[in-house]
Amino acid sequence: MVFQIFKDQLGLDIAPDKSHQQASSKFGDLAGNWLLFLMIIPFIWLESMLEELLDRGFLMNWIERIFSCTWFATVIALFTQTMIFGFRHSNDFSSRSITVGLIGFGMGVGYLVFKRNLWPLIIAHCILNTMSMIDRV
């Protein structure tokens, strides 16, 4: 109820995007536009870092604490963050959400392999998103 009042006061439209427009086209016309690419990429890197902090750094640890930090809790945390990561990137159950979920699973395993060091994951996420954006230029 408080959120609804806040949303109404600010005039926020939080309706899901049901347009048929590709997400990549919402960045503007990147085809051949390297200046626009260079302007967008720092925000892509910031978003990549924040996703790793949220999904691996916060969410996995929070879920593990809920389930008493056992190996079972780690497995639950790994699969939960995988599903949330995949769904958040497509907002439905589709091949895209499964693909991104598998990437999230790999990042979650990497988080455990690197002894919960987020830097390798942040760097990998930035590289992955940069390559994805370069594909559109």
PDB file of C-alpha atoms in Angstrom:
ATOM      1  CA  MET A   1       0.000   0.000   0.000  1.00  0.00           C
ATOM      2  CA  VAL A   2       2.829   2.405   0.877  1.00  0.00           C
ATOM      3  CA  PHE A   3       4.584   1.523  -2.371  1.00  0.00           C
ATOM      4  CA  GLN A   4       1.382   2.221  -4.335  1.00  0.00           C
ATOM      5  CA  ILE A   5       1.052   5.669  -2.734  1.00  0.00           C
ATOM      6  CA  PHE A   6       4.727   6.404  -3.428  1.00  0.00           C
ATOM      7  CA  LYS A   7       4.351   5.230  -7.044  1.00  0.00           C
ATOM      8  CA  ASP A   8       1.239   7.370  -7.566  1.00  0.00           C
ATOM      9  CA  GLN A   9       2.859  10.478  -6.085  1.00  0.00           C
ATOM     10  CA  LEU A  10       5.895  10.199  -8.367  1.00  0.00           C
ATOM     11  CA  GLY A  11       3.852   9.288 -11.421  1.00  0.00           C
ATOM     12  CA  LEU A  12       5.861   6.127 -12.005  1.00  0.00           C
ATOM     13  CA  ASP A  13       4.656   3.672 -14.639  1.00  0.00           C
ATOM     14  CA  ILE A  14       5.767   0.223 -13.548  1.00  0.00           C
ATOM     15  CA  ALA A  15       3.739  -1.735 -16.077  1.00  0.00           C
ATOM     16  CA  PRO A  16       5.641  -4.552 -17.750  1.00  0.00           C
ATOM     17  CA  ASP A  17       7.083  -3.809 -21.158  1.00  0.00           C
ATOM     18  CA  LYS A  18       4.983  -5.812 -23.613  1.00  0.00           C
ATOM     19  CA  SER A  19       6.316  -4.175 -26.738  1.00  0.00           C
ATOM     20  CA  HIS A  20       7.772  -6.279 -29.509  1.00  0.00           C
ATOM     21  CA  GLN A  21      10.805  -4.010 -29.612  1.00  0.00           C
ATOM     22  CA  GLN A  22      14.085  -5.821 -28.963  1.00  0.00           C
ATOM     23  CA  ALA A  23      15.745  -4.826 -25.691  1.00  0.00           C
ATOM     24  CA  SER A  24      18.950  -3.951 -27.542  1.00  0.00           C
ATOM     25  CA  SER A  25      17.152  -1.398 -29.701  1.00  0.00           C
ATOM     26  CA  LYS A  26      16.141   0.532 -26.585  1.00  0.00           C
ATOM     27  CA  PHE A  27      19.736   1.710 -26.282  1.00  0.00           C
ATOM     28  CA  GLY A  28      19.309   3.684 -29.462  1.00  0.00           C
ATOM     29  CA  ASP A  29      20.674   2.924 -32.881  1.00  0.00           C
ATOM     30  CA  LEU A  30      24.060   1.398 -32.074  1.00  0.00           C
ATOM     31  CA  ALA A  31      24.785   0.194 -35.596  1.00  0.00           C
ATOM     32  CA  GLY A  32      28.031   1.971 -36.492  1.00  0.00           C
ATOM     33  CA  ASN A  33      27.611   4.442 -33.627  1.00  0.00           C
ATOM     34  CA  TRP A  34      30.804   3.970 -31.595  1.00  0.00           C
ATOM     35  CA  LEU A  35      30.332   7.266 -29.745  1.00  0.00           C
ATOM     36  CA  LEU A  36      26.991   6.100 -28.357  1.00  0.00           C
ATOM     37  CA  PHE A  37      28.572   2.749 -27.499  1.00  0.00           C
ATOM     38  CA  LEU A  38      31.381   4.481 -25.563  1.00  0.00           C
ATOM     39  CA  MET A  39      28.819   6.593 -23.720  1.00  0.00           C
ATOM     40  CA  ILE A  40      26.711   3.558 -22.739  1.00  0.00           C
ATOM     41  CA  ILE A  41      29.457   1.089 -21.798  1.00  0.00           C
ATOM     42  CA  PRO A  42      30.366   2.607 -18.388  1.00  0.00           C
ATOM     43  CA  PHE A  43      26.739   2.165 -17.349  1.00  0.00           C
ATOM     44  CA  ILE A  44      26.773  -1.406 -18.628  1.00  0.00           C
ATOM     45  CA  TRP A  45      29.849  -2.079 -16.479  1.00  0.00           C
ATOM     46  CA  LEU A  46      28.239  -0.464 -13.432  1.00  0.00           C
ATOM     47  CA  GLU A  47      25.104  -2.538 -13.947  1.00  0.00           C
ATOM     48  CA  SER A  48      27.225  -5.704 -14.316  1.00  0.00           C
ATOM     49  CA  MET A  49      29.036  -4.973 -11.065  1.00  0.00           C
ATOM     50  CA  LEU A  50      25.802  -4.260  -9.213  1.00  0.00           C
ATOM     51  CA  GLU A  51      24.230  -7.490 -10.499  1.00  0.00           C
ATOM     52  CA  GLU A  52      27.155  -9.500  -9.152  1.00  0.00           C
ATOM     53  CA  LEU A  53      26.967  -7.715  -5.808  1.00  0.00           C
ATOM     54  CA  LEU A  54      23.245  -8.398  -5.590  1.00  0.00           C
ATOM     55  CA  ASP A  55      23.007 -11.932  -6.958  1.00  0.00           C
ATOM     56  CA  ARG A  56      26.194 -13.539  -5.731  1.00  0.00           C
ATOM     57  CA  GLY A  57      27.453 -11.201  -3.018  1.00  0.00           C
ATOM     58  CA  PHE A  58      24.157 -10.599  -1.233  1.00  0.00           C
ATOM     59  CA  LEU A  59      21.525 -13.103  -2.333  1.00  0.00           C
ATOM     60  CA  MET A  60      23.589 -16.282  -2.064  1.00  0.00           C
ATOM     61  CA  ASN A  61      24.915 -15.351   1.372  1.00  0.00           C
ATOM     62  CA  TRP A  62      21.491 -14.287   2.619  1.00  0.00           C
ATOM     63  CA  ILE A  63      19.850 -17.556   1.520  1.00  0.00           C
ATOM     64  CA  GLU A  64      22.670 -19.583   3.075  1.00  0.00           C
ATOM     65  CA  ARG A  65      22.176 -17.821   6.398  1.00  0.00           C
ATOM     66  CA  ILE A  66      18.454 -18.570   6.297  1.00  0.00           C
ATOM     67  CA  PHE A  67      19.237 -22.280   5.960  1.00  0.00           C
ATOM     68  CA  SER A  68      21.991 -22.274   8.620  1.00  0.00           C
ATOM     69  CA  CYS A  69      25.076 -22.169   6.340  1.00  0.00           C
ATOM     70  CA  THR A  70      25.195 -25.884   5.515  1.00  0.00           C
ATOM     71  CA  TRP A  71      26.201 -27.440   2.182  1.00  0.00           C
ATOM     72  CA  PHE A  72      22.478 -27.897   1.514  1.00  0.00           C
ATOM     73  CA  ALA A  73      21.956 -24.160   2.052  1.00  0.00           C
ATOM     74  CA  THR A  74      24.707 -23.447  -0.468  1.00  0.00           C
ATOM     75  CA  VAL A  75      22.988 -25.656  -3.063  1.00  0.00           C
ATOM     76  CA  ILE A  76      19.625 -23.952  -2.427  1.00  0.00           C
ATOM     77  CA  ALA A  77      21.276 -20.533  -2.657  1.00  0.00           C
ATOM     78  CA  LEU A  78      23.018 -21.466  -5.910  1.00  0.00           C
ATOM     79  CA  PHE A  79      19.845 -22.668  -7.611  1.00  0.00           C
ATOM     80  CA  THR A  80      17.676 -19.857  -6.239  1.00  0.00           C
ATOM     81  CA  GLN A  81      20.006 -17.127  -7.494  1.00  0.00           C
ATOM     82  CA  THR A  82      20.215 -18.994 -10.825  1.00  0.00           C
ATOM     83  CA  MET A  83      16.434 -18.872 -11.251  1.00  0.00           C
ATOM     84  CA  ILE A  84      16.147 -15.245 -10.138  1.00  0.00           C
ATOM     85  CA  PHE A  85      19.020 -14.189 -12.405  1.00  0.00           C
ATOM     86  CA  GLY A  86      17.478 -15.945 -15.419  1.00  0.00           C
ATOM     87  CA  PHE A  87      13.960 -14.686 -14.798  1.00  0.00           C
ATOM     88  CA  ARG A  88      15.066 -11.114 -14.140  1.00  0.00           C
ATOM     89  CA  HIS A  89      16.681 -10.946 -17.582  1.00  0.00           C
ATOM     90  CA  SER A  90      13.563 -11.975 -19.516  1.00  0.00           C
ATOM     91  CA  ASN A  91      10.572 -11.732 -17.113  1.00  0.00           C
ATOM     92  CA  ASP A  92       9.174 -15.029 -18.364  1.00  0.00           C
ATOM     93  CA  PHE A  93      10.080 -18.678 -18.715  1.00  0.00           C
ATOM     94  CA  SER A  94      11.721 -18.810 -22.123  1.00  0.00           C
ATOM     95  CA  SER A  95      14.860 -20.032 -23.823  1.00  0.00           C
ATOM     96  CA  ARG A  96      16.466 -16.672 -22.951  1.00  0.00           C
ATOM     97  CA  SER A  97      15.704 -17.082 -19.239  1.00  0.00           C
ATOM     98  CA  ILE A  98      17.135 -20.607 -19.322  1.00  0.00           C
ATOM     99  CA  THR A  99      20.282 -19.483 -21.154  1.00  0.00           C
ATOM    100  CA  VAL A 100      20.849 -16.545 -18.826  1.00  0.00           C
ATOM    101  CA  GLY A 101      20.013 -18.781 -15.852  1.00  0.00           C
ATOM    102  CA  LEU A 102      22.753 -21.196 -16.925  1.00  0.00           C
ATOM    103  CA  ILE A 103      25.178 -18.276 -17.126  1.00  0.00           C
ATOM    104  CA  GLY A 104      24.045 -17.279 -13.623  1.00  0.00           C
ATOM    105  CA  PHE A 105      24.616 -20.856 -12.467  1.00  0.00           C
ATOM    106  CA  GLY A 106      28.154 -20.743 -13.850  1.00  0.00           C
ATOM    107  CA  MET A 107      28.751 -17.416 -12.120  1.00  0.00           C
ATOM    108  CA  GLY A 108      27.388 -18.871  -8.869  1.00  0.00           C
ATOM    109  CA  VAL A 109      29.722 -21.862  -9.125  1.00  0.00           C
ATOM    110  CA  GLY A 110      32.552 -19.424  -9.913  1.00  0.00           C
ATOM    111  CA  TYR A 111      31.678 -17.474  -6.781  1.00  0.00           C
ATOM    112  CA  LEU A 112      32.154 -20.620  -4.730  1.00  0.00           C
ATOM    113  CA  VAL A 113      35.289 -21.754  -6.618  1.00  0.00           C
ATOM    114  CA  PHE A 114      36.927 -18.335  -6.190  1.00  0.00           C
ATOM    115  CA  LYS A 115      36.216 -18.542  -2.439  1.00  0.00           C
ATOM    116  CA  ARG A 116      33.516 -15.846  -2.634  1.00  0.00           C
ATOM    117  CA  ASN A 117      35.751 -13.323  -4.360  1.00  0.00           C
ATOM    118  CA  LEU A 118      33.460 -11.202  -6.552  1.00  0.00           C
ATOM    119  CA  TRP A 119      36.175  -9.519  -8.651  1.00  0.00           C
ATOM    120  CA  PRO A 120      36.672 -12.369 -11.156  1.00  0.00           C
ATOM    121  CA  LEU A 121      32.897 -12.535 -11.621  1.00  0.00           C
ATOM    122  CA  ILE A 122      32.532  -8.780 -12.008  1.00  0.00           C
ATOM    123  CA  ILE A 123      35.279  -8.748 -14.640  1.00  0.00           C
ATOM    124  CA  ALA A 124      33.745 -11.731 -16.464  1.00  0.00           C
ATOM    125  CA  HIS A 125      30.278 -10.159 -16.357  1.00  0.00           C
ATOM    126  CA  CYS A 126      31.632  -6.855 -17.709  1.00  0.00           C
ATOM    127  CA  ILE A 127      33.436  -8.652 -20.540  1.00  0.00           C
ATOM    128  CA  LEU A 128      30.355 -10.714 -21.394  1.00  0.00           C
ATOM    129  CA  ASN A 129      28.072  -7.666 -21.492  1.00  0.00           C
ATOM    130  CA  THR A 130      30.649  -5.636 -23.441  1.00  0.00           C
ATOM    131  CA  MET A 131      30.902  -8.371 -26.071  1.00  0.00           C
ATOM    132  CA  SER A 132      27.132  -8.490 -26.262  1.00  0.00           C
ATOM    133  CA  MET A 133      26.976  -4.740 -26.874  1.00  0.00           C
ATOM    134  CA  ILE A 134      29.859  -4.766 -29.393  1.00  0.00           C
ATOM    135  CA  ASP A 135      27.815  -7.285 -31.345  1.00  0.00           C
ATOM    136  CA  ARG A 136      25.219  -4.549 -31.869  1.00  0.00           C
ATOM    137  CA  VAL A 137      27.604  -1.819 -33.056  1.00  0.00           C
TER     138      VAL A 137
END
